[in-house]
Short mmCIF file of C-alpha atoms in Angstrom, two decimals:
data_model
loop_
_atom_site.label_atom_id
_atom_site.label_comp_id
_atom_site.label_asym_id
_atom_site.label_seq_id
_atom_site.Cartn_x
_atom_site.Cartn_y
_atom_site.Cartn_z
CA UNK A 589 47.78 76.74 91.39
CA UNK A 590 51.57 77.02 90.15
CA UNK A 591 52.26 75.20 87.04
CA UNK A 592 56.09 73.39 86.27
CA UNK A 593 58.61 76.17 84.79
CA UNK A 594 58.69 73.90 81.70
CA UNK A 595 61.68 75.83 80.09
CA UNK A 596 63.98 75.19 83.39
CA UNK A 597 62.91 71.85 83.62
CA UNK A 598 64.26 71.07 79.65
CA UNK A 599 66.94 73.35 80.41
CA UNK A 600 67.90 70.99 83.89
CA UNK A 601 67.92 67.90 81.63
CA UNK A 602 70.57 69.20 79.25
CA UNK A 603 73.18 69.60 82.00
CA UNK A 604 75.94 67.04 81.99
CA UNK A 605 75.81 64.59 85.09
CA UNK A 606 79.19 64.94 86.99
CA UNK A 607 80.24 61.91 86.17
CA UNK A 608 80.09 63.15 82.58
CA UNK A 609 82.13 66.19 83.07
CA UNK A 610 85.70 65.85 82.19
CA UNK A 611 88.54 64.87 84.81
CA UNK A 612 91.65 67.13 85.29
CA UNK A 613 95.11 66.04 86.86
CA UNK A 614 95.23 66.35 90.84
CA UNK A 615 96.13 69.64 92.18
CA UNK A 616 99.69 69.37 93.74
CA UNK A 617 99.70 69.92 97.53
CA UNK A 618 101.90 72.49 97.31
CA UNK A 619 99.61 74.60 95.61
CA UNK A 620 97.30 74.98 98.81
CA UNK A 621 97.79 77.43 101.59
CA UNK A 622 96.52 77.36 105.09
CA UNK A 623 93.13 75.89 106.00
CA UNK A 624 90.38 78.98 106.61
CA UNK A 625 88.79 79.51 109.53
CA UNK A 626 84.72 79.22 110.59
CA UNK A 627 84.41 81.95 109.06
CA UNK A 628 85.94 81.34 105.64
CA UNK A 629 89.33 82.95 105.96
CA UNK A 630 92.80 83.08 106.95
CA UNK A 631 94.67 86.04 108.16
CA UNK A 632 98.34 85.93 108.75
CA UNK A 633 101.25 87.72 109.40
CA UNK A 634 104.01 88.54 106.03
CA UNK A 635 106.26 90.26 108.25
CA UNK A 636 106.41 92.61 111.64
CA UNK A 637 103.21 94.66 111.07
CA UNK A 638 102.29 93.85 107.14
CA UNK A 639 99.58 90.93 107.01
CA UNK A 640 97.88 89.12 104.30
CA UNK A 641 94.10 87.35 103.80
CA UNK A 642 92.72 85.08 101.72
CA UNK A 643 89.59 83.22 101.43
CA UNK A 644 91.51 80.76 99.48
CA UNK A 645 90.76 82.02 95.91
CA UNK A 646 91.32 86.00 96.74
CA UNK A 647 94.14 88.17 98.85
CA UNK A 648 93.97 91.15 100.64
CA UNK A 649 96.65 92.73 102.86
CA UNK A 650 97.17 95.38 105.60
CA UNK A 651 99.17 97.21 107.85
CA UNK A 652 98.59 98.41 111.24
CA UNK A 653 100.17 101.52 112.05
CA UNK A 654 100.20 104.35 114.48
CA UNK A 655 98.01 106.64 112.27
CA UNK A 656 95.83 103.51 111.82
CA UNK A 657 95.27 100.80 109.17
CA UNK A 658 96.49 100.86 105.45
CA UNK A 659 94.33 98.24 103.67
CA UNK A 660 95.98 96.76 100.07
CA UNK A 661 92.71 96.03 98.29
CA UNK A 662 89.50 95.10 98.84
CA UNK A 663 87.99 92.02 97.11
CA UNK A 664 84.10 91.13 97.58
CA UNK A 665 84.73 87.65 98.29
CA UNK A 666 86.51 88.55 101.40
CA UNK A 667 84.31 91.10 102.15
CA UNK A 668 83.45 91.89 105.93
CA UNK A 669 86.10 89.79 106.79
CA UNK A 670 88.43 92.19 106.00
CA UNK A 671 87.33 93.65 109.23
CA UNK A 672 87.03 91.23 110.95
CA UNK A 673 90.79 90.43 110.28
CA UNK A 674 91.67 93.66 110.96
CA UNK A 675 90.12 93.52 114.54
CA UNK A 676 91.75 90.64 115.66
CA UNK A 677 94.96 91.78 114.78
CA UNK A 678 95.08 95.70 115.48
CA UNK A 679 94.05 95.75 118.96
CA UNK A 680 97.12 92.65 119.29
CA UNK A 681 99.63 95.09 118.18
CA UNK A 682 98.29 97.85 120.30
CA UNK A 683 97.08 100.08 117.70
CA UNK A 684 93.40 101.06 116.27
CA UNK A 685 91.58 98.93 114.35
CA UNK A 686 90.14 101.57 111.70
CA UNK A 687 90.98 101.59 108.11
CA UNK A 688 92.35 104.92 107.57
CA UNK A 689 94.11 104.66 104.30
CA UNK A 690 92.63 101.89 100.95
CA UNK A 691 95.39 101.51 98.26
CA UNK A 692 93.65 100.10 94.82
CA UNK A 693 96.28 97.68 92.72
CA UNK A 694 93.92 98.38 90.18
CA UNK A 695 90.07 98.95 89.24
CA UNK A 696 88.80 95.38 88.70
CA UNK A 697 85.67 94.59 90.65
CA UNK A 698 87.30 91.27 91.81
CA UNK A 699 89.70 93.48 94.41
CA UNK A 700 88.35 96.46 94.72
CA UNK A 701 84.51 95.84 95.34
CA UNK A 702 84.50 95.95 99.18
CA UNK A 703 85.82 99.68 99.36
CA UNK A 704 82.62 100.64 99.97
CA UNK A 705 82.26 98.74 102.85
CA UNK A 706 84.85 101.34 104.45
CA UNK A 707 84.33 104.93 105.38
CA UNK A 708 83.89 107.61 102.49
CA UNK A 709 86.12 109.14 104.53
CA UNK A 710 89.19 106.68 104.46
CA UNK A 711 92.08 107.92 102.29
CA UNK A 712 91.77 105.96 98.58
CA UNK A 713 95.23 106.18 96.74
CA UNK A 714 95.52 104.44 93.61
CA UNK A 715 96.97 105.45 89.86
CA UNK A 716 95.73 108.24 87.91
CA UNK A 717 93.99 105.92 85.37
CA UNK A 718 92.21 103.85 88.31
CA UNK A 719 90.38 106.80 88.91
CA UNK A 720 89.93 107.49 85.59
CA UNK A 721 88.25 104.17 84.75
CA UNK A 722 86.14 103.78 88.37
CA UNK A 723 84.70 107.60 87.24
CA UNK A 724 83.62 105.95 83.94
CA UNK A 725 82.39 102.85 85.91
CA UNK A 726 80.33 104.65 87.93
CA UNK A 727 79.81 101.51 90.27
CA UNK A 728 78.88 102.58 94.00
CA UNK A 729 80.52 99.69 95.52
CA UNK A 730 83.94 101.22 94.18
CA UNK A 731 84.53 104.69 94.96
CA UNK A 732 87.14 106.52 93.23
CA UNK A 733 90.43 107.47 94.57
CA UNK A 734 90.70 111.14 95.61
CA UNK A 735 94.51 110.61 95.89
CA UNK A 736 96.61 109.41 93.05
CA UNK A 737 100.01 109.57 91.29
CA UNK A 738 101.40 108.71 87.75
CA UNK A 739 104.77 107.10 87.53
CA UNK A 740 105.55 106.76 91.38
CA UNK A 741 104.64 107.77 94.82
CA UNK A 742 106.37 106.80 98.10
CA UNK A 743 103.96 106.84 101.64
CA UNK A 744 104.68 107.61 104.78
CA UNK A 745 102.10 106.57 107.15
CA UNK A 746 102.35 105.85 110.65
CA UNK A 747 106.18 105.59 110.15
CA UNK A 748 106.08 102.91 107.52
CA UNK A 749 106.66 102.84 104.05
CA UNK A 750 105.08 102.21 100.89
CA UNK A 751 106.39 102.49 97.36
CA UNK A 752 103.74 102.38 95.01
CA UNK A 753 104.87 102.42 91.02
CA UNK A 754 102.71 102.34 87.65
CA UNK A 755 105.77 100.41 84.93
CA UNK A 756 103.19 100.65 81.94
CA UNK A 757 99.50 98.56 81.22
CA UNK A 758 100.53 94.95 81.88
CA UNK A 759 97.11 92.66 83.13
CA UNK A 760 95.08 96.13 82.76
CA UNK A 761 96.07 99.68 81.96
CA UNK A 762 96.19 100.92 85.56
CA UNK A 763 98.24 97.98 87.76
CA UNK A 764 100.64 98.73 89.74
CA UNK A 765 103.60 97.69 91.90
CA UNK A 766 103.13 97.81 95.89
CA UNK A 767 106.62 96.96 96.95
CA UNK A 768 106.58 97.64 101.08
CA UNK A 769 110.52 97.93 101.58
CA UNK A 770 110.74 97.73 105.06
CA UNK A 771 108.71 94.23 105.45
CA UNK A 772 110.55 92.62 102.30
CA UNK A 773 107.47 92.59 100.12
CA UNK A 774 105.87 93.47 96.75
CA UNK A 775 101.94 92.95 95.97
CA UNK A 776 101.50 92.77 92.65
CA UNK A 777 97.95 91.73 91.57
CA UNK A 778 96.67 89.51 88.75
CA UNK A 779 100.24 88.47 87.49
CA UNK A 780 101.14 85.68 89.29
CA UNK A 781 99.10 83.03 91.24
CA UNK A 782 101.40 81.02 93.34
CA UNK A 783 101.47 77.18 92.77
CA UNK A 784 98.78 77.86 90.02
CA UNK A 785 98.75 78.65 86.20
CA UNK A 786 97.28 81.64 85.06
CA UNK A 787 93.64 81.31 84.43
CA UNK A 788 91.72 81.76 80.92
CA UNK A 789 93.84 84.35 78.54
CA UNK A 790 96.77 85.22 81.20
CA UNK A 791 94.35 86.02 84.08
CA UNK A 792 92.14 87.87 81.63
CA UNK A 793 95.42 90.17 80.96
CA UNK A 794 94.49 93.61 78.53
CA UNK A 795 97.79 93.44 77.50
CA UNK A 796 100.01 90.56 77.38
CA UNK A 797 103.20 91.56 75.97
CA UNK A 798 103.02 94.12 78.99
CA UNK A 799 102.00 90.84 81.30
CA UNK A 800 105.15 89.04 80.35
CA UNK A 801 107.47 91.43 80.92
CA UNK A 802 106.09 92.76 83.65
CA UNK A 803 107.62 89.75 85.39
CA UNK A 804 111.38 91.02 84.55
CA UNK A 805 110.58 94.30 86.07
CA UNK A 806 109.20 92.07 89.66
CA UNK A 807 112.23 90.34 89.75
CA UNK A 808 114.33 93.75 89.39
CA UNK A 809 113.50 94.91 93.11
CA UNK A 810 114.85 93.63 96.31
CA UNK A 811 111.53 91.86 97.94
CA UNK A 812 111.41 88.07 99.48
CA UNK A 813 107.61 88.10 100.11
CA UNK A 814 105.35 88.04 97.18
CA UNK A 815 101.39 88.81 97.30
CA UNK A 816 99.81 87.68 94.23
CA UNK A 817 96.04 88.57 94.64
CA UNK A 818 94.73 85.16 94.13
CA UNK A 819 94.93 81.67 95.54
CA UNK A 820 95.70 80.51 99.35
CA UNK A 821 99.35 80.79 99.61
CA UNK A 822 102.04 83.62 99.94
CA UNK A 823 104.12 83.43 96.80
CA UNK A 824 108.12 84.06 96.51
CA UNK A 825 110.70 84.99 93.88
CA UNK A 826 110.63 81.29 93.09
CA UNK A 827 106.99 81.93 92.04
CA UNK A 828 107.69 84.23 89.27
CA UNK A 829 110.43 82.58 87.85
CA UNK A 830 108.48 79.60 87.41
CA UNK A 831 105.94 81.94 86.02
CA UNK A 832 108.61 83.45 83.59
CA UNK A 833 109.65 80.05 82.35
CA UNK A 834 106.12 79.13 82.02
CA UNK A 835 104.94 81.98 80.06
CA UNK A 836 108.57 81.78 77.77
CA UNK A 837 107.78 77.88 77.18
CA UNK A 838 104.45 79.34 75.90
CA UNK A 839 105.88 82.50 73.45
CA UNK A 840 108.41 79.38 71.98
CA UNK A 841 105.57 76.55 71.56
CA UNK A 842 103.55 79.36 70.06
CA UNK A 843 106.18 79.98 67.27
CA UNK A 844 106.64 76.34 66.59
CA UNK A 845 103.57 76.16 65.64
CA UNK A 846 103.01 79.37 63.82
CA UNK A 847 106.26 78.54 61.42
CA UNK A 848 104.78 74.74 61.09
CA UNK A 849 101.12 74.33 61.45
CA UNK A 850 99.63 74.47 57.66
CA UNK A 851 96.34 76.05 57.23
CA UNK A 852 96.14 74.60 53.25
CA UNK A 853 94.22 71.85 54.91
CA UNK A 854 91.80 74.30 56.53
CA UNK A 855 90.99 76.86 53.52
CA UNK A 856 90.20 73.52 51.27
CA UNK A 857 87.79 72.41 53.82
CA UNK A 858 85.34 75.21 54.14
CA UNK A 859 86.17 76.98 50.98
CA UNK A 860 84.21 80.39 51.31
CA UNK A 861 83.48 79.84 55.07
CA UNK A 862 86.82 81.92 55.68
CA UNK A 863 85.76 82.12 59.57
CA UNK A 864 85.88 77.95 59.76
CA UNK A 865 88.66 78.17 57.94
CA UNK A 866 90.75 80.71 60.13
CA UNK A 867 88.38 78.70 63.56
CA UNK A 868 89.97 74.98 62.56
CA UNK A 869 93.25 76.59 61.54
CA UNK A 870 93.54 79.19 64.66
CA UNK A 871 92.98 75.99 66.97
CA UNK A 872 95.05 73.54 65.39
CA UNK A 873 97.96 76.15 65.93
CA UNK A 874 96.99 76.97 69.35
CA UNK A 875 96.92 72.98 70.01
CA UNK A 876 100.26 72.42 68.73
CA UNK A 877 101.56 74.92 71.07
CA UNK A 878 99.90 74.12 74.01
CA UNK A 879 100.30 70.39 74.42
CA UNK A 880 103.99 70.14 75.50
CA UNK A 881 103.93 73.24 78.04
CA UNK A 882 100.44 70.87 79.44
CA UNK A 883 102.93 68.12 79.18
CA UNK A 884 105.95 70.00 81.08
CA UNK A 885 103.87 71.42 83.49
CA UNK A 886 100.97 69.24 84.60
CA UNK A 887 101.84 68.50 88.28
CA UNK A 888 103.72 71.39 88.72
CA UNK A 889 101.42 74.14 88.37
CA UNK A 890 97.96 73.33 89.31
CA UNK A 891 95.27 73.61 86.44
CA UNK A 892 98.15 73.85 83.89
CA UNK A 893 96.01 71.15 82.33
CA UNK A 894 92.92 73.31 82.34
CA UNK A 895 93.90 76.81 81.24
CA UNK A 896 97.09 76.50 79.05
CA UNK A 897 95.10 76.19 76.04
CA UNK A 898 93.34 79.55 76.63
CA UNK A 899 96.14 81.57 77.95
CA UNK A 900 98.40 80.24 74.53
CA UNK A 901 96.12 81.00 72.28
CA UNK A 902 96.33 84.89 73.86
CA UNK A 903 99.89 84.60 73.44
CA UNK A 904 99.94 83.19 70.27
CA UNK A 905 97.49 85.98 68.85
CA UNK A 906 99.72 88.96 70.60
CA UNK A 907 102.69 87.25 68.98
CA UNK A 908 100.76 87.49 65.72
CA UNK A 909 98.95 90.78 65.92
CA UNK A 910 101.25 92.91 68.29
CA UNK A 911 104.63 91.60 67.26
CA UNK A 912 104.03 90.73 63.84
CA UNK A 913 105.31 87.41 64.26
CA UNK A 914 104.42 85.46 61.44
CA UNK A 915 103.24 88.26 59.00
CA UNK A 916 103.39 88.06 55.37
CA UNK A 917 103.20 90.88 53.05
CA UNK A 918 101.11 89.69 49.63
CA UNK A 919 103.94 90.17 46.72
#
Protein backbone atom coordinates (compact mmCIF):
# COMPACT_ATOMS: atom_id res chain seq x y z
CA UNK A 1 0.00 0.00 0.00
CA UNK A 2 1.51 3.49 -1.24
CA UNK A 3 1.62 6.08 1.35
CA UNK A 4 1.13 10.25 0.41
CA UNK A 5 4.67 11.78 -0.78
CA UNK A 6 4.28 14.05 2.30
CA UNK A 7 7.24 16.36 1.23
CA UNK A 8 5.46 17.13 -2.36
CA UNK A 9 2.32 17.53 -0.84
CA UNK A 10 3.85 20.59 1.70
CA UNK A 11 5.88 21.52 -1.12
CA UNK A 12 2.32 21.82 -3.53
CA UNK A 13 0.81 24.03 -0.79
CA UNK A 14 3.56 26.64 -0.88
CA UNK A 15 2.99 27.46 -4.56
CA UNK A 16 1.30 30.76 -5.23
CA UNK A 17 -2.34 30.37 -6.72
CA UNK A 18 -2.40 32.19 -10.16
CA UNK A 19 -4.39 34.62 -9.11
CA UNK A 20 -1.58 35.48 -6.69
CA UNK A 21 1.12 35.70 -9.21
CA UNK A 22 1.88 39.10 -10.40
CA UNK A 23 0.25 40.72 -13.66
CA UNK A 24 2.48 42.14 -16.49
CA UNK A 25 1.38 44.74 -19.26
CA UNK A 26 -0.30 43.07 -22.46
CA UNK A 27 1.99 41.90 -25.07
CA UNK A 28 1.61 44.26 -28.15
CA UNK A 29 0.20 42.47 -31.24
CA UNK A 30 2.88 43.31 -33.13
CA UNK A 31 5.12 41.29 -31.26
CA UNK A 32 3.45 37.93 -32.54
CA UNK A 33 4.25 36.18 -35.76
CA UNK A 34 2.24 33.72 -37.69
CA UNK A 35 -0.05 31.19 -36.03
CA UNK A 36 1.79 27.43 -35.99
CA UNK A 37 0.52 24.72 -37.51
CA UNK A 38 -0.95 21.08 -35.97
CA UNK A 39 2.07 20.35 -35.53
CA UNK A 40 3.51 23.26 -33.56
CA UNK A 41 5.31 25.23 -36.22
CA UNK A 42 5.54 27.59 -38.95
CA UNK A 43 7.78 27.41 -41.88
CA UNK A 44 8.04 30.19 -44.33
CA UNK A 45 9.75 31.56 -47.04
CA UNK A 46 12.59 34.87 -46.26
CA UNK A 47 13.35 35.07 -49.77
CA UNK A 48 13.70 32.84 -53.22
CA UNK A 49 15.16 29.63 -51.69
CA UNK A 50 16.26 30.85 -47.91
CA UNK A 51 13.37 29.88 -45.34
CA UNK A 52 12.88 30.36 -41.73
CA UNK A 53 10.96 28.21 -38.67
CA UNK A 54 9.81 28.88 -35.57
CA UNK A 55 7.83 27.21 -32.99
CA UNK A 56 7.04 30.58 -31.76
CA UNK A 57 9.74 30.94 -29.04
CA UNK A 58 12.82 29.43 -31.29
CA UNK A 59 14.11 29.97 -35.18
CA UNK A 60 15.74 27.87 -37.45
CA UNK A 61 16.45 28.49 -41.14
CA UNK A 62 17.44 26.70 -44.40
CA UNK A 63 18.23 26.64 -47.83
CA UNK A 64 17.47 24.27 -50.50
CA UNK A 65 20.00 23.95 -53.02
CA UNK A 66 21.21 21.82 -55.83
CA UNK A 67 23.87 20.02 -53.69
CA UNK A 68 21.05 19.71 -51.09
CA UNK A 69 19.95 21.46 -47.87
CA UNK A 70 22.06 23.97 -45.72
CA UNK A 71 20.34 24.02 -42.30
CA UNK A 72 21.14 27.45 -39.98
CA UNK A 73 20.84 25.83 -36.56
CA UNK A 74 19.21 23.37 -34.89
CA UNK A 75 17.18 24.12 -31.72
CA UNK A 76 15.52 21.12 -29.62
CA UNK A 77 12.31 22.75 -29.36
CA UNK A 78 11.85 22.55 -33.02
CA UNK A 79 13.27 19.40 -33.22
CA UNK A 80 11.91 16.82 -35.89
CA UNK A 81 10.16 19.47 -37.32
CA UNK A 82 13.00 20.71 -38.81
CA UNK A 83 12.46 17.89 -41.15
CA UNK A 84 9.49 17.92 -41.49
CA UNK A 85 9.79 21.58 -42.80
CA UNK A 86 12.36 20.70 -44.87
CA UNK A 87 10.20 18.01 -46.70
CA UNK A 88 7.48 20.05 -47.51
CA UNK A 89 9.45 22.55 -49.00
CA UNK A 90 12.46 20.77 -50.89
CA UNK A 91 10.59 18.47 -52.99
CA UNK A 92 8.33 22.09 -53.92
CA UNK A 93 11.39 23.60 -55.27
CA UNK A 94 12.46 20.50 -57.06
CA UNK A 95 15.44 19.69 -55.15
CA UNK A 96 16.34 16.89 -52.34
CA UNK A 97 15.15 17.07 -49.15
CA UNK A 98 18.46 15.92 -47.20
CA UNK A 99 20.40 18.09 -44.94
CA UNK A 100 23.75 18.06 -46.39
CA UNK A 101 25.45 20.96 -44.77
CA UNK A 102 24.49 22.28 -40.48
CA UNK A 103 25.98 25.79 -39.83
CA UNK A 104 26.18 26.37 -35.78
CA UNK A 105 25.62 30.37 -34.83
CA UNK A 106 27.05 29.22 -31.82
CA UNK A 107 27.34 26.25 -29.15
CA UNK A 108 24.34 26.89 -26.85
CA UNK A 109 22.16 23.86 -26.34
CA UNK A 110 19.05 26.06 -27.04
CA UNK A 111 20.06 26.03 -31.08
CA UNK A 112 22.21 23.59 -31.56
CA UNK A 113 20.70 20.46 -29.70
CA UNK A 114 18.89 18.82 -32.66
CA UNK A 115 22.21 18.29 -34.76
CA UNK A 116 22.17 15.05 -33.77
CA UNK A 117 19.06 14.34 -35.13
CA UNK A 118 20.94 14.72 -38.65
CA UNK A 119 23.44 12.44 -40.27
CA UNK A 120 27.08 12.20 -38.70
CA UNK A 121 27.76 12.54 -42.00
CA UNK A 122 26.24 16.07 -42.84
CA UNK A 123 28.86 18.82 -43.19
CA UNK A 124 28.98 20.90 -39.54
CA UNK A 125 30.67 24.39 -40.13
CA UNK A 126 30.80 26.63 -37.33
CA UNK A 127 33.76 28.96 -35.60
CA UNK A 128 36.89 27.62 -34.34
CA UNK A 129 35.87 28.20 -30.67
CA UNK A 130 32.34 26.38 -31.24
CA UNK A 131 34.23 23.43 -31.66
CA UNK A 132 36.39 24.17 -29.11
CA UNK A 133 33.69 24.49 -26.44
CA UNK A 134 31.19 21.44 -27.90
CA UNK A 135 34.76 19.18 -27.50
CA UNK A 136 34.80 20.34 -23.83
CA UNK A 137 30.97 19.80 -23.64
CA UNK A 138 31.14 16.54 -24.64
CA UNK A 139 27.22 16.43 -25.09
CA UNK A 140 26.12 13.69 -27.78
CA UNK A 141 23.19 15.57 -28.89
CA UNK A 142 25.76 18.28 -30.28
CA UNK A 143 28.42 17.03 -32.35
CA UNK A 144 31.30 19.13 -33.07
CA UNK A 145 32.02 20.86 -36.23
CA UNK A 146 34.67 19.15 -38.39
CA UNK A 147 34.75 22.35 -40.55
CA UNK A 148 35.50 25.72 -39.14
CA UNK A 149 37.09 29.15 -39.73
CA UNK A 150 38.35 32.11 -37.52
CA UNK A 151 37.68 35.60 -38.69
CA UNK A 152 35.62 34.77 -41.95
CA UNK A 153 34.62 32.19 -44.41
CA UNK A 154 32.47 32.64 -47.55
CA UNK A 155 30.34 29.19 -48.93
CA UNK A 156 29.56 28.16 -51.98
CA UNK A 157 27.05 25.50 -52.02
CA UNK A 158 24.75 24.55 -54.59
CA UNK A 159 25.45 27.97 -56.25
CA UNK A 160 24.44 30.08 -53.30
CA UNK A 161 26.21 32.01 -50.95
CA UNK A 162 26.96 32.29 -47.45
CA UNK A 163 29.18 34.72 -45.58
CA UNK A 164 29.78 33.58 -42.27
CA UNK A 165 31.99 36.13 -39.87
CA UNK A 166 33.21 35.81 -36.07
CA UNK A 167 33.45 40.22 -35.05
CA UNK A 168 34.68 39.26 -31.42
CA UNK A 169 32.61 37.41 -28.13
CA UNK A 170 29.40 39.43 -28.01
CA UNK A 171 26.23 37.07 -26.31
CA UNK A 172 29.02 34.16 -26.05
CA UNK A 173 32.60 33.85 -27.16
CA UNK A 174 31.90 31.95 -30.39
CA UNK A 175 28.66 33.90 -32.23
CA UNK A 176 28.74 34.73 -35.32
CA UNK A 177 27.30 36.67 -38.27
CA UNK A 178 25.35 34.58 -41.10
CA UNK A 179 24.71 37.33 -43.56
CA UNK A 180 23.23 35.31 -46.92
CA UNK A 181 23.92 38.19 -49.58
CA UNK A 182 22.06 37.00 -52.30
CA UNK A 183 18.54 36.62 -50.31
CA UNK A 184 19.06 40.07 -48.39
CA UNK A 185 19.57 38.48 -45.01
CA UNK A 186 21.71 38.22 -41.84
CA UNK A 187 20.97 35.56 -38.89
CA UNK A 188 22.38 36.65 -36.05
CA UNK A 189 21.41 34.64 -32.92
CA UNK A 190 20.70 35.67 -29.32
CA UNK A 191 21.05 39.52 -30.00
CA UNK A 192 17.94 40.64 -30.95
CA UNK A 193 14.36 39.25 -30.42
CA UNK A 194 12.02 41.07 -32.64
CA UNK A 195 9.04 42.93 -30.98
CA UNK A 196 10.51 41.60 -27.61
CA UNK A 197 13.07 42.84 -24.94
CA UNK A 198 15.92 40.90 -24.24
CA UNK A 199 15.33 38.33 -21.63
CA UNK A 200 17.11 38.04 -18.03
CA UNK A 201 20.86 39.70 -18.25
CA UNK A 202 20.79 40.63 -22.19
CA UNK A 203 19.63 37.14 -23.31
CA UNK A 204 22.03 35.61 -20.83
CA UNK A 205 24.89 37.61 -22.89
CA UNK A 206 28.86 36.46 -21.66
CA UNK A 207 29.80 39.64 -22.64
CA UNK A 208 27.80 42.67 -22.83
CA UNK A 209 29.90 45.45 -23.85
CA UNK A 210 30.56 43.00 -26.91
CA UNK A 211 26.44 42.55 -27.03
CA UNK A 212 25.93 46.24 -27.46
CA UNK A 213 28.09 46.92 -29.97
CA UNK A 214 27.63 44.12 -31.72
CA UNK A 215 24.46 45.87 -32.91
CA UNK A 216 26.62 48.76 -34.77
CA UNK A 217 28.52 46.15 -36.57
CA UNK A 218 24.61 44.44 -37.81
CA UNK A 219 23.61 47.57 -38.99
CA UNK A 220 27.06 48.05 -41.01
CA UNK A 221 26.07 45.35 -43.76
CA UNK A 222 23.62 45.65 -46.54
CA UNK A 223 20.73 42.99 -45.35
CA UNK A 224 16.73 43.79 -45.21
CA UNK A 225 15.77 40.43 -43.59
CA UNK A 226 16.78 39.84 -40.08
CA UNK A 227 16.69 36.25 -38.23
CA UNK A 228 16.97 36.69 -34.64
CA UNK A 229 16.87 33.09 -33.15
CA UNK A 230 13.99 33.63 -30.91
CA UNK A 231 10.35 34.63 -30.95
CA UNK A 232 7.62 34.16 -33.90
CA UNK A 233 8.36 36.90 -36.22
CA UNK A 234 11.08 37.80 -38.90
CA UNK A 235 12.83 40.87 -37.59
CA UNK A 236 14.21 43.98 -39.79
CA UNK A 237 16.75 46.79 -39.53
CA UNK A 238 13.98 48.57 -37.66
CA UNK A 239 14.41 45.79 -35.05
CA UNK A 240 17.85 46.57 -34.08
CA UNK A 241 17.64 50.06 -33.97
CA UNK A 242 14.98 49.87 -31.57
CA UNK A 243 17.21 47.43 -29.88
CA UNK A 244 20.16 49.99 -30.00
CA UNK A 245 18.07 52.74 -28.50
CA UNK A 246 16.84 50.38 -25.99
CA UNK A 247 20.02 49.07 -24.78
CA UNK A 248 21.61 53.05 -24.98
CA UNK A 249 18.46 54.25 -22.80
CA UNK A 250 19.75 51.47 -20.46
CA UNK A 251 23.90 52.36 -20.43
CA UNK A 252 22.41 56.30 -19.68
CA UNK A 253 19.72 55.32 -16.85
CA UNK A 254 22.50 53.15 -15.51
CA UNK A 255 24.87 56.20 -15.05
CA UNK A 256 22.18 58.34 -13.57
CA UNK A 257 21.97 56.30 -11.08
CA UNK A 258 25.50 55.30 -10.45
CA UNK A 259 26.55 59.27 -10.14
CA UNK A 260 23.22 59.75 -7.82
CA UNK A 261 22.05 56.79 -5.92
CA UNK A 262 23.79 57.10 -2.24
CA UNK A 263 24.78 53.95 -0.62
CA UNK A 264 25.48 56.03 3.01
CA UNK A 265 21.98 54.90 3.72
CA UNK A 266 22.84 51.26 3.02
CA UNK A 267 26.37 50.81 4.91
CA UNK A 268 24.51 52.46 8.18
CA UNK A 269 21.88 49.90 7.92
CA UNK A 270 23.67 46.63 8.12
CA UNK A 271 26.89 47.89 9.49
CA UNK A 272 29.29 44.77 9.20
CA UNK A 273 26.83 42.84 6.91
CA UNK A 274 28.88 44.46 3.90
CA UNK A 275 26.94 41.90 1.46
CA UNK A 276 23.32 43.62 2.62
CA UNK A 277 24.89 46.55 2.40
CA UNK A 278 26.34 46.31 -1.27
CA UNK A 279 22.51 43.77 -1.91
CA UNK A 280 20.11 47.00 -0.80
CA UNK A 281 22.57 49.43 -2.37
CA UNK A 282 23.28 47.32 -5.77
CA UNK A 283 19.32 47.21 -6.17
CA UNK A 284 18.38 50.54 -5.31
CA UNK A 285 20.84 51.62 -8.20
CA UNK A 286 19.68 49.08 -10.54
CA UNK A 287 15.94 50.38 -9.69
CA UNK A 288 16.68 53.85 -10.38
CA UNK A 289 17.87 52.92 -13.71
CA UNK A 290 15.44 50.67 -14.77
CA UNK A 291 12.14 52.35 -14.07
CA UNK A 292 12.04 55.01 -16.86
CA UNK A 293 13.41 52.64 -19.79
CA UNK A 294 10.08 50.19 -18.14
CA UNK A 295 8.31 53.44 -18.41
CA UNK A 296 9.50 54.34 -22.16
CA UNK A 297 9.15 51.08 -23.31
CA UNK A 298 6.24 49.14 -21.83
CA UNK A 299 3.94 48.63 -24.88
CA UNK A 300 6.51 48.80 -27.22
CA UNK A 301 8.62 45.95 -26.58
CA UNK A 302 6.86 43.08 -25.12
CA UNK A 303 8.05 41.97 -21.53
CA UNK A 304 10.03 45.27 -21.25
CA UNK A 305 8.12 45.27 -17.98
CA UNK A 306 9.43 41.88 -16.99
CA UNK A 307 13.11 41.71 -17.85
CA UNK A 308 14.50 45.34 -17.85
CA UNK A 309 15.37 45.09 -14.34
CA UNK A 310 17.63 42.05 -14.93
CA UNK A 311 19.19 42.95 -18.16
CA UNK A 312 20.14 46.75 -16.36
CA UNK A 313 21.51 45.51 -13.62
CA UNK A 314 24.07 43.44 -16.24
CA UNK A 315 24.66 46.64 -17.80
CA UNK A 316 25.03 48.56 -14.93
CA UNK A 317 27.68 46.03 -13.41
CA UNK A 318 29.74 45.90 -16.97
CA UNK A 319 29.61 49.69 -16.81
CA UNK A 320 31.08 49.37 -13.33
CA UNK A 321 33.47 46.47 -13.57
CA UNK A 322 34.51 46.49 -17.36
CA UNK A 323 34.50 50.20 -18.01
CA UNK A 324 35.34 51.49 -14.79
CA UNK A 325 32.53 53.71 -14.71
CA UNK A 326 32.11 54.95 -11.42
CA UNK A 327 35.49 53.86 -9.83
CA UNK A 328 37.15 55.56 -7.08
CA UNK A 329 40.66 55.23 -6.14
CA UNK A 330 40.98 55.42 -1.97
CA UNK A 331 43.32 58.74 -1.47
Amino acid sequence: MSTPDTTTEAFAETLPAAEDLPDYAPVPRSAFGPALNEQGYYVGRVERNLYWITDGTYQSAFLTTSDGVVLLDAPPTIGHNIQRAVDDIAPANGVSNKVTHLIYSHHHADHAGASSLFDRNVARIGHEETRNLLLRDDDPARPAPEETFQDRRTLEIGGERIELAWHGSNHSPDNIFIHLPDHDTLMLVDIVNPGWAPVYQSNLTEDVQGYIKVADIALSHPWKHFIGGHMGKLGTRDDIALHQQYMGDIVDASRTAIDTVDPTPYFVKYGENTWAALRGYLDAVTAAAAEPVIAKYTGVLAAADVFTASTTFHVMQSLRLDRGYGSQVHP
